Tab-separated table of C-alpha atoms and ligand atoms in Angstrom:
chain	number	residue	atom	x	y	z
Q	4	UNK	CA	155.425	90.790	101.092
Q	5	UNK	CA	152.916	89.073	103.302
Q	6	UNK	CA	153.871	85.797	104.945
Q	7	UNK	CA	151.759	82.710	104.698
Q	8	UNK	CA	150.669	82.911	108.413
Q	9	UNK	CA	149.746	86.527	108.195
Q	10	UNK	CA	147.628	85.956	105.101
Q	11	UNK	CA	145.784	83.279	107.026
Q	12	UNK	CA	145.197	85.742	109.812
Q	13	UNK	CA	144.169	88.364	107.274
Q	14	UNK	CA	141.742	85.872	105.624
Q	15	UNK	CA	140.290	84.960	109.001
Q	16	UNK	CA	139.884	88.629	109.821
Q	17	UNK	CA	138.084	89.223	106.517
Q	18	UNK	CA	135.737	86.303	107.256
Q	19	UNK	CA	135.125	87.545	110.803
Q	20	UNK	CA	134.354	91.062	109.550
Q	21	UNK	CA	132.175	89.745	106.814
Q	22	UNK	CA	130.090	87.621	109.144
Q	23	UNK	CA	129.772	90.564	111.511
Q	24	UNK	CA	128.565	92.888	108.754
Q	25	UNK	CA	126.229	90.190	107.667
Q	26	UNK	CA	124.771	89.718	111.060
Q	27	UNK	CA	124.309	93.427	111.653
Q	28	UNK	CA	122.494	93.820	108.381
Q	29	UNK	CA	120.023	91.073	109.428
Q	30	UNK	CA	118.964	92.917	112.472
Q	31	UNK	CA	117.070	95.730	110.857
Q	32	UNK	CA	115.413	93.179	108.597
Q	33	UNK	CA	113.982	91.252	111.478
Q	34	UNK	CA	112.491	94.520	112.832
Q	35	UNK	CA	111.464	95.840	109.444
Q	36	UNK	CA	109.096	98.772	109.712
Q	37	UNK	CA	106.667	99.069	106.809
Q	38	UNK	CA	104.914	102.204	105.830
Q	39	UNK	CA	102.361	102.492	103.075
Q	40	UNK	CA	102.210	105.937	101.512
Q	41	UNK	CA	99.153	106.903	99.735
Q	42	UNK	CA	99.107	109.875	97.361
Q	43	UNK	CA	95.460	110.886	97.033
Q	44	UNK	CA	93.641	110.777	93.670
Q	45	UNK	CA	95.568	110.263	90.416
Q	46	UNK	CA	94.878	109.510	86.673
Q	47	UNK	CA	91.427	110.685	85.692
Q	48	UNK	CA	90.765	111.904	89.157
Q	49	UNK	CA	92.677	115.203	89.613
Q	50	UNK	CA	91.508	115.842	93.121
Q	51	UNK	CA	90.739	119.497	93.855
Q	52	UNK	CA	91.775	122.174	91.350
Q	53	UNK	CA	92.116	125.227	93.682
Q	54	UNK	CA	93.794	128.122	91.924
Q	55	UNK	CA	94.322	125.857	88.902
Q	56	UNK	CA	96.762	123.655	90.837
Q	57	UNK	CA	96.325	119.846	90.711
Q	58	UNK	CA	95.893	118.107	94.007
Q	59	UNK	CA	96.944	114.714	92.541
Q	60	UNK	CA	100.391	116.046	91.398
Q	61	UNK	CA	101.089	117.854	94.720
Q	62	UNK	CA	100.116	114.871	96.804
Q	63	UNK	CA	102.346	112.633	94.684
Q	64	UNK	CA	105.385	114.948	94.952
Q	65	UNK	CA	104.961	115.144	98.742
Q	66	UNK	CA	104.584	111.344	99.043
Q	67	UNK	CA	107.732	110.750	96.949
Q	68	UNK	CA	109.655	113.048	99.196
Q	69	UNK	CA	108.346	111.323	102.382
Q	70	UNK	CA	109.302	107.940	100.875
Q	71	UNK	CA	112.825	109.024	99.902
Q	72	UNK	CA	113.538	110.181	103.427
Q	73	UNK	CA	112.058	107.023	104.995
Q	74	UNK	CA	113.943	104.738	102.665
Q	75	UNK	CA	117.245	106.491	103.674
Q	76	UNK	CA	116.351	105.633	107.235
Q	77	UNK	CA	115.828	101.979	106.765
Q	78	UNK	CA	112.033	101.964	106.551
Q	79	UNK	CA	110.417	99.781	103.877
Q	80	UNK	CA	108.074	101.981	101.830
Q	81	UNK	CA	105.234	100.794	99.772
Q	82	UNK	CA	103.412	103.261	97.522
Q	83	UNK	CA	99.778	102.906	96.433
Q	84	UNK	CA	100.830	104.820	93.446
Q	85	UNK	CA	104.180	106.181	92.228
Q	86	UNK	CA	102.894	107.854	89.083
Q	87	UNK	CA	99.783	109.551	87.710
Q	88	UNK	CA	97.496	106.521	87.777
Q	89	UNK	CA	93.997	106.109	89.202
Q	90	UNK	CA	93.722	103.648	92.129
Q	91	UNK	CA	90.393	102.500	93.597
Q	92	UNK	CA	89.894	103.532	97.168
Q	93	UNK	CA	89.440	100.021	98.412
Q	94	UNK	CA	92.588	98.914	96.628
Q	95	UNK	CA	94.669	101.386	98.614
Q	96	UNK	CA	93.685	99.781	101.922
Q	97	UNK	CA	94.064	96.355	100.428
Q	98	UNK	CA	97.628	97.094	99.523
Q	99	UNK	CA	98.335	98.161	103.057
Q	100	UNK	CA	96.630	95.133	104.598
Q	101	UNK	CA	98.402	92.664	102.347
Q	102	UNK	CA	101.760	94.293	103.218
Q	103	UNK	CA	100.888	93.990	106.928
Q	104	UNK	CA	102.153	97.590	107.187
Q	105	UNK	CA	102.892	99.298	110.412
Q	106	UNK	CA	101.406	102.570	109.265
Q	107	UNK	CA	99.250	103.999	106.473
Q	108	UNK	CA	99.645	107.598	105.586
Q	109	UNK	CA	97.398	109.225	102.968
Q	110	UNK	CA	98.306	112.635	101.614
Q	111	UNK	CA	95.783	115.228	100.208
Q	112	UNK	CA	95.217	118.954	99.752
Q	113	UNK	CA	92.135	120.692	100.946
Q	114	UNK	CA	89.877	123.285	99.205
Q	115	UNK	CA	87.263	125.734	100.450
Q	116	UNK	CA	85.289	128.631	99.024
Q	117	UNK	CA	86.752	130.905	101.667
Q	118	UNK	CA	90.402	132.034	102.364
Q	119	UNK	CA	90.752	129.158	104.790
Q	120	UNK	CA	94.295	127.925	105.192
Q	121	UNK	CA	96.370	125.601	107.438
Q	122	UNK	CA	97.369	121.937	107.629
Q	123	UNK	CA	95.450	119.291	109.546
Q	124	UNK	CA	95.692	115.529	110.098
Q	125	UNK	CA	92.685	113.247	110.229
Q	126	UNK	CA	92.107	109.927	111.857
Q	127	UNK	CA	88.998	107.923	111.282
Q	128	UNK	CA	86.039	108.627	113.579
Q	129	UNK	CA	82.854	110.456	113.951
Q	130	UNK	CA	82.803	113.918	112.396
Q	131	UNK	CA	82.878	116.170	115.382
Q	132	UNK	CA	81.285	118.944	113.331
Q	133	UNK	CA	79.907	119.753	109.858
Q	134	UNK	CA	83.243	121.016	108.656
Q	135	UNK	CA	84.999	117.773	109.267
Q	136	UNK	CA	82.165	115.915	107.621
Q	137	UNK	CA	82.424	118.062	104.487
Q	138	UNK	CA	86.218	117.334	104.207
Q	139	UNK	CA	85.560	113.628	104.426
Q	140	UNK	CA	82.654	113.869	102.064
Q	141	UNK	CA	84.856	115.593	99.462
Q	142	UNK	CA	87.597	113.001	99.689
Q	143	UNK	CA	85.119	110.107	99.777
Q	144	UNK	CA	83.306	111.230	96.591
Q	145	UNK	CA	86.142	109.744	94.490
Q	146	UNK	CA	84.353	106.304	94.795
Q	147	UNK	CA	81.881	107.631	92.144
Q	148	UNK	CA	84.862	107.567	89.723
Q	149	UNK	CA	85.282	103.814	90.246
Q	150	UNK	CA	83.652	101.058	88.319
Q	151	UNK	CA	81.135	98.995	90.267
Q	152	UNK	CA	81.076	101.456	93.182
Q	153	UNK	CA	77.410	100.762	93.960
Q	154	UNK	CA	78.245	97.165	95.066
Q	155	UNK	CA	81.662	97.790	96.407
Q	156	UNK	CA	80.729	100.553	98.709
Q	157	UNK	CA	77.153	99.437	99.431
Q	158	UNK	CA	77.734	99.964	103.236
Q	159	UNK	CA	78.732	103.614	102.860
Q	160	UNK	CA	76.346	106.497	102.465
Q	161	UNK	CA	78.842	109.338	102.071
Q	162	UNK	CA	76.060	111.955	102.235
Q	163	UNK	CA	74.988	110.857	105.658
Q	164	UNK	CA	77.017	111.955	108.711
Q	165	UNK	CA	75.350	109.199	110.758
Q	166	UNK	CA	76.178	106.332	108.424
Q	167	UNK	CA	79.820	106.642	109.389
Q	168	UNK	CA	79.134	105.426	112.986
Q	169	UNK	CA	79.565	101.814	111.784
Q	170	UNK	CA	82.754	102.710	110.003
Q	171	UNK	CA	84.665	103.469	113.199
Q	172	UNK	CA	84.590	100.030	114.703
Q	173	UNK	CA	87.745	98.604	113.118
Q	174	UNK	CA	89.967	101.671	113.235
Q	175	UNK	CA	88.979	102.240	116.872
Q	176	UNK	CA	91.568	99.644	117.917
Q	177	UNK	CA	94.246	101.869	116.379
Q	178	UNK	CA	92.859	105.207	117.422
Q	179	UNK	CA	95.484	105.891	120.137
Q	180	UNK	CA	98.365	105.227	117.750
Q	181	UNK	CA	96.781	107.082	114.890
Q	182	UNK	CA	96.302	110.112	116.995
Q	183	UNK	CA	99.839	109.811	118.284
Q	184	UNK	CA	101.168	109.869	114.763
Q	185	UNK	CA	98.769	112.725	113.882
Q	186	UNK	CA	100.143	114.855	116.779
Q	187	UNK	CA	103.755	114.264	115.696
Q	188	UNK	CA	102.898	115.368	112.201
Q	189	UNK	CA	101.056	118.491	113.362
Q	190	UNK	CA	103.986	119.406	115.743
Q	191	UNK	CA	106.320	119.349	112.802
Q	192	UNK	CA	104.043	121.426	110.614
Q	193	UNK	CA	103.442	124.041	113.230
Q	194	UNK	CA	106.864	124.187	115.023
Q	195	UNK	CA	109.257	123.538	112.099
Q	196	UNK	CA	107.355	125.011	109.291
Q	197	UNK	CA	105.063	127.533	111.019
Q	198	UNK	CA	102.031	126.270	109.148
Q	199	UNK	CA	98.687	127.167	110.666
Q	200	UNK	CA	97.676	124.304	112.996
Q	201	UNK	CA	94.294	122.809	111.985
Q	202	UNK	CA	95.060	120.041	114.571
Q	203	UNK	CA	94.363	116.268	114.745
Q	204	UNK	CA	90.698	115.658	113.911
Q	205	UNK	CA	88.363	112.853	113.376
Q	206	UNK	CA	86.187	112.261	110.332
Q	207	UNK	CA	84.766	109.380	108.309
Q	208	UNK	CA	87.264	108.829	105.472
Q	209	UNK	CA	86.490	105.612	103.615
Q	210	UNK	CA	90.214	105.132	102.733
Q	211	UNK	CA	91.066	104.978	106.418
Q	212	UNK	CA	88.283	102.527	107.194
Q	213	UNK	CA	89.777	99.953	104.832
Q	214	UNK	CA	93.033	99.505	106.750
Q	215	UNK	CA	94.002	97.227	109.701
Q	216	UNK	CA	96.748	99.467	111.149
Q	217	UNK	CA	97.294	102.927	112.581
Q	218	UNK	CA	96.253	105.273	109.706
Q	219	UNK	CA	96.124	109.006	109.115
Q	220	UNK	CA	95.026	111.272	106.274
Q	221	UNK	CA	96.947	114.526	106.004
Q	222	UNK	CA	95.369	117.574	104.529
Q	223	UNK	CA	98.514	119.476	103.877
Q	224	UNK	CA	96.812	122.796	103.079
Q	225	UNK	CA	94.312	124.609	100.967
Q	226	UNK	CA	95.060	125.041	97.237
Q	227	UNK	CA	92.207	127.538	97.108
Q	228	UNK	CA	94.200	129.879	99.434
Q	229	UNK	CA	96.445	132.057	97.255
Q	230	UNK	CA	99.600	131.847	99.454
Q	231	UNK	CA	99.163	128.278	100.652
Q	232	UNK	CA	98.284	127.041	97.179
Q	233	UNK	CA	101.424	128.549	95.650
Q	234	UNK	CA	103.527	127.216	98.531
Q	235	UNK	CA	102.131	123.698	98.129
Q	236	UNK	CA	102.577	123.826	94.400
Q	237	UNK	CA	106.283	124.791	94.822
Q	238	UNK	CA	109.179	122.368	94.995
Q	239	UNK	CA	110.236	123.984	98.258
Q	240	UNK	CA	106.834	123.565	99.856
Q	241	UNK	CA	106.462	119.949	98.695
Q	242	UNK	CA	109.905	119.063	100.050
Q	243	UNK	CA	109.332	120.777	103.322
Q	244	UNK	CA	105.962	119.148	103.863
Q	245	UNK	CA	107.343	115.790	102.859
Q	246	UNK	CA	110.263	115.986	105.214
Q	247	UNK	CA	108.073	117.140	108.044
Q	248	UNK	CA	105.707	114.114	107.647
Q	249	UNK	CA	108.642	111.695	107.230
Q	250	UNK	CA	110.362	112.997	110.390
Q	251	UNK	CA	107.158	112.562	112.313
Q	252	UNK	CA	106.820	108.896	111.020
Q	253	UNK	CA	110.474	108.247	112.121
Q	254	UNK	CA	109.720	109.653	115.577
Q	255	UNK	CA	106.625	107.448	115.818
Q	256	UNK	CA	108.647	104.423	114.626
Q	257	UNK	CA	111.406	105.036	117.268
Q	258	UNK	CA	108.692	105.230	119.961
Q	259	UNK	CA	107.206	101.900	118.873
Q	260	UNK	CA	110.619	100.286	118.616
Q	261	UNK	CA	111.700	101.279	122.153
Q	262	UNK	CA	108.400	100.040	123.620
Q	263	UNK	CA	108.815	96.869	121.606
Q	264	UNK	CA	112.167	96.259	123.280
Q	265	UNK	CA	110.706	96.786	126.743
Q	266	UNK	CA	108.094	94.167	126.190
Q	267	UNK	CA	110.470	91.513	125.029
Q	268	UNK	CA	110.665	88.516	127.402
Q	269	UNK	CA	113.796	87.135	129.088
Q	270	UNK	CA	114.586	83.640	127.949
Q	271	UNK	CA	113.777	82.538	131.527
Q	272	UNK	CA	110.139	83.485	131.328
Q	273	UNK	CA	109.820	82.182	127.859
Q	274	UNK	CA	110.761	78.674	129.030
Q	275	UNK	CA	108.080	78.519	131.614
Q	276	UNK	CA	105.297	79.108	129.048
Q	277	UNK	CA	104.206	75.947	127.404
Q	278	UNK	CA	100.938	76.617	125.666
Q	279	UNK	CA	99.231	73.774	123.939
Q	280	UNK	CA	96.214	75.047	122.073
Q	281	UNK	CA	94.089	72.814	120.107
Q	282	UNK	CA	91.941	74.697	117.704
Q	283	UNK	CA	89.525	72.583	115.820
Q	284	UNK	CA	86.035	73.348	114.616
Q	285	UNK	CA	85.012	69.665	114.410
Q	286	UNK	CA	85.336	68.962	118.179
Q	287	UNK	CA	82.520	67.974	120.451
Q	288	UNK	CA	80.503	70.396	122.469
Q	289	UNK	CA	82.222	69.352	125.696
Q	290	UNK	CA	85.747	69.889	124.306
Q	291	UNK	CA	84.576	73.147	122.939
Q	292	UNK	CA	83.435	74.322	126.363
Q	293	UNK	CA	86.721	73.315	127.866
Q	294	UNK	CA	88.578	75.172	125.152
Q	295	UNK	CA	86.566	78.282	125.735
Q	296	UNK	CA	87.621	78.260	129.364
Q	297	UNK	CA	91.193	77.232	128.989
Q	298	UNK	CA	92.321	78.693	125.663
Q	299	UNK	CA	92.118	82.426	126.421
Q	300	UNK	CA	94.082	81.959	129.643
Q	301	UNK	CA	96.875	79.896	128.106
Q	302	UNK	CA	97.007	82.174	125.132
Q	303	UNK	CA	96.944	85.384	127.145
Q	304	UNK	CA	99.785	84.108	129.249
Q	305	UNK	CA	101.816	83.250	126.195
Q	306	UNK	CA	101.023	86.565	124.529
Q	307	UNK	CA	101.976	88.526	127.563
Q	308	UNK	CA	105.408	86.988	127.315
Q	309	UNK	CA	105.560	86.534	123.590
Q	310	UNK	CA	108.161	88.402	121.519
Q	311	UNK	CA	106.692	91.010	119.422
Q	312	UNK	CA	108.636	90.253	116.258
Q	313	UNK	CA	106.837	87.855	113.989
Q	314	UNK	CA	109.944	85.939	113.001
Q	315	UNK	CA	110.575	84.809	116.500
Q	316	UNK	CA	106.960	84.330	117.509
Q	317	UNK	CA	105.714	80.790	117.891
Q	318	UNK	CA	102.537	79.852	116.147
Q	319	UNK	CA	99.575	80.273	118.365
Q	320	UNK	CA	97.552	77.442	116.930
Q	321	UNK	CA	99.040	74.176	115.746
Q	322	UNK	CA	95.985	73.032	113.976
Q	323	UNK	CA	94.602	70.759	111.338
Q	324	UNK	CA	96.279	67.673	112.868
Q	325	UNK	CA	93.056	66.119	114.306
Q	326	UNK	CA	90.436	67.447	111.948
Q	327	UNK	CA	88.924	65.283	109.261
Q	328	UNK	CA	90.628	66.206	106.099
Q	329	UNK	CA	88.659	67.695	103.366
Q	330	UNK	CA	91.612	68.183	101.144
Q	331	UNK	CA	94.153	65.417	101.215
Q	332	UNK	CA	96.949	67.480	99.685
Q	333	UNK	CA	96.369	70.400	102.040
Q	334	UNK	CA	96.365	68.092	105.020
Q	335	UNK	CA	99.463	66.308	103.903
Q	336	UNK	CA	101.232	69.692	103.552
Q	337	UNK	CA	99.583	70.785	106.847
Q	338	UNK	CA	97.986	73.842	105.228
Q	339	UNK	CA	95.182	75.603	107.152
Q	340	UNK	CA	93.220	78.708	106.505
Q	341	UNK	CA	91.761	81.305	108.779
Q	342	UNK	CA	89.916	84.593	108.330
Q	343	UNK	CA	91.780	87.653	109.633
Q	344	UNK	CA	89.272	89.997	111.158
Q	345	UNK	CA	91.544	92.736	112.359
Q	346	UNK	CA	94.818	93.615	114.013
Q	347	UNK	CA	95.015	95.588	117.191
Q	348	UNK	CA	97.381	96.842	119.851
Q	349	UNK	CA	94.867	95.796	122.448
Q	350	UNK	CA	94.329	92.222	123.834
Q	351	UNK	CA	90.665	91.775	123.078
Q	352	UNK	CA	89.240	88.723	124.942
Q	353	UNK	CA	88.479	85.934	122.489
Q	354	UNK	CA	84.744	85.919	123.133
Q	355	UNK	CA	81.963	85.987	120.500
Q	356	UNK	CA	80.501	89.066	122.176
Q	357	UNK	CA	83.550	91.058	121.196
Q	358	UNK	CA	83.449	89.852	117.572
Q	359	UNK	CA	79.825	90.358	116.542
Q	360	UNK	CA	79.009	86.816	117.544
Q	361	UNK	CA	81.749	85.010	115.660
Q	362	UNK	CA	83.438	82.162	117.556
Q	363	UNK	CA	86.340	79.862	116.932
Q	364	UNK	CA	88.609	82.884	117.405
Q	365	UNK	CA	92.394	83.034	117.626
Q	366	UNK	CA	95.048	85.636	118.140
Q	367	UNK	CA	98.640	85.867	117.414
Q	368	UNK	CA	101.337	88.560	118.130
Q	369	UNK	CA	102.528	90.485	115.093
Q	370	UNK	CA	105.068	93.383	115.447
Q	371	UNK	CA	103.545	95.677	118.085
Q	372	UNK	CA	100.005	94.358	117.391
Q	373	UNK	CA	97.849	91.294	117.719
Q	374	UNK	CA	96.208	89.697	114.815
Q	375	UNK	CA	92.641	88.346	115.333
Q	376	UNK	CA	91.417	85.423	113.323
Q	377	UNK	CA	88.208	83.567	112.866
Q	378	UNK	CA	87.867	79.941	111.896
Q	379	UNK	CA	90.469	77.268	111.136
Q	380	UNK	CA	90.170	74.884	108.310
Q	381	UNK	CA	92.292	72.859	105.876
Q	382	UNK	CA	89.663	73.412	103.184
Q	383	UNK	CA	90.002	76.578	101.120
Q	384	UNK	CA	86.376	76.027	100.040
Q	385	UNK	CA	85.328	76.211	103.604
Q	386	UNK	CA	87.528	79.165	104.236
Q	387	UNK	CA	85.606	81.095	101.530
Q	388	UNK	CA	82.303	80.236	103.360
Q	389	UNK	CA	83.852	81.465	106.640
Q	390	UNK	CA	84.851	84.682	104.859
Q	391	UNK	CA	81.258	85.071	103.704
Q	392	UNK	CA	80.034	84.613	107.232
Q	393	UNK	CA	82.533	87.135	108.516
Q	394	UNK	CA	81.197	89.616	105.879
Q	395	UNK	CA	77.684	89.017	107.120
Q	396	UNK	CA	78.740	89.842	110.705
Q	397	UNK	CA	80.130	93.145	109.483
Q	398	UNK	CA	83.804	92.196	108.914
Q	399	UNK	CA	83.628	93.186	105.241
Q	400	UNK	CA	87.320	94.027	105.078
Q	401	UNK	CA	88.388	90.704	106.606
Q	402	UNK	CA	90.431	88.356	104.360
Q	403	UNK	CA	91.628	84.766	104.154
Q	404	UNK	CA	95.080	84.000	105.524
Q	405	UNK	CA	97.025	80.795	105.212
Q	406	UNK	CA	99.372	78.737	107.440
Q	407	UNK	CA	101.810	75.992	106.680
Q	408	UNK	CA	102.925	73.959	109.745
Q	409	UNK	CA	101.246	76.646	111.868
Q	410	UNK	CA	103.366	79.511	110.353
Q	411	UNK	CA	101.764	82.296	108.353
Q	412	UNK	CA	102.503	81.953	104.567
Q	413	UNK	CA	101.278	83.915	101.621
Q	414	UNK	CA	97.923	82.798	100.434
Q	415	UNK	CA	99.258	82.134	96.910
Q	416	UNK	CA	101.920	79.775	98.289
Q	417	UNK	CA	99.276	77.812	100.397
Q	418	UNK	CA	96.974	77.425	97.313
Q	419	UNK	CA	99.744	75.566	95.440
Q	420	UNK	CA	99.022	72.702	97.829
Q	421	UNK	CA	95.328	72.888	97.581
Q	422	UNK	CA	93.539	71.387	94.574
Q	423	UNK	CA	90.281	73.365	94.999
Q	424	UNK	CA	90.226	77.131	94.473
O	20	LIG	ZN1	91.985	114.705	98.190
């Protein structure tokens, strides 16, 4: 029988252990790594039909295998599709952007009218040669299966190799990281699985242009090749390819995690940084000039020392306090809106020249990246005008983001406080 005292000790021990377990489970959440997996094609778009195989089914099986390995390793996985449904190309990127994912990985199978075989990984860029262009063109042609594609993809001419030059601007910021992931994937394909190495290549894939994060498109092999087609259509092939991609993603994640830890500030340096950034579009010209000189310095200093995890990061702009309120409820709740133009691992100076002439720019650390925003207003109506302006300046994939008390909140939550919509 257990005495009263020892039961108290036991109880205390249980509480202690419980709080320990609780704390340790919170840690990975704070550093949550989010991967969006995109199985190419789906629904009424079967993809390529080499040797009678269905690209859409093979891509999905591989993606589900990648996802199950990643989930077992504490990665949060978001799928653009988990079953045989058709998803518009622009929606795939939108899903990744809304999730603020760390990586976007699209999985496909190739086809050719020769015996070509091998696996390759693409990042967005200029087609180095006609062959790369043809691969991108094939995958891009799915837009013709979407409703309203003429308007939605007005900027893209998928038949022109030159038209893609403009496409590279946004993903350029993530090119190093995308290539890094691509190399890890190719290493696994060639070293572990002895697949033929078609290397990391650049081409103008629309689906990669839509995302604000390191992004790759994997062509796992050629269904038109007899051996490779049958391998990719087999359970064994799909599991092996899925595991190889998943293990590359985990290697990439561990690399990012360790560099994030290196960049974390000591509490000592954090104390010395006291940025006070007023960001207000209604200010006088004189104040604007002063801000242009002072803000980047203060912000850069802060960012250099800022923690890379969003939860612990202070808001960069504490705004809306001094501006004339166009929406009483929004101002009372201290809601503001900005337009997110892009996210990047690089510190781009906040000058109009670097953002196609847009000004009123701000930047905030997010995970291992910086988010770049344009404008700052308590009015959702004005935010929509700012978004239109960003579109006109070429930031067609930008989107409205919301803040409450200077902290990023979901747009839907912010709109609850705003009468106008
Ligand atoms: Zn495809």
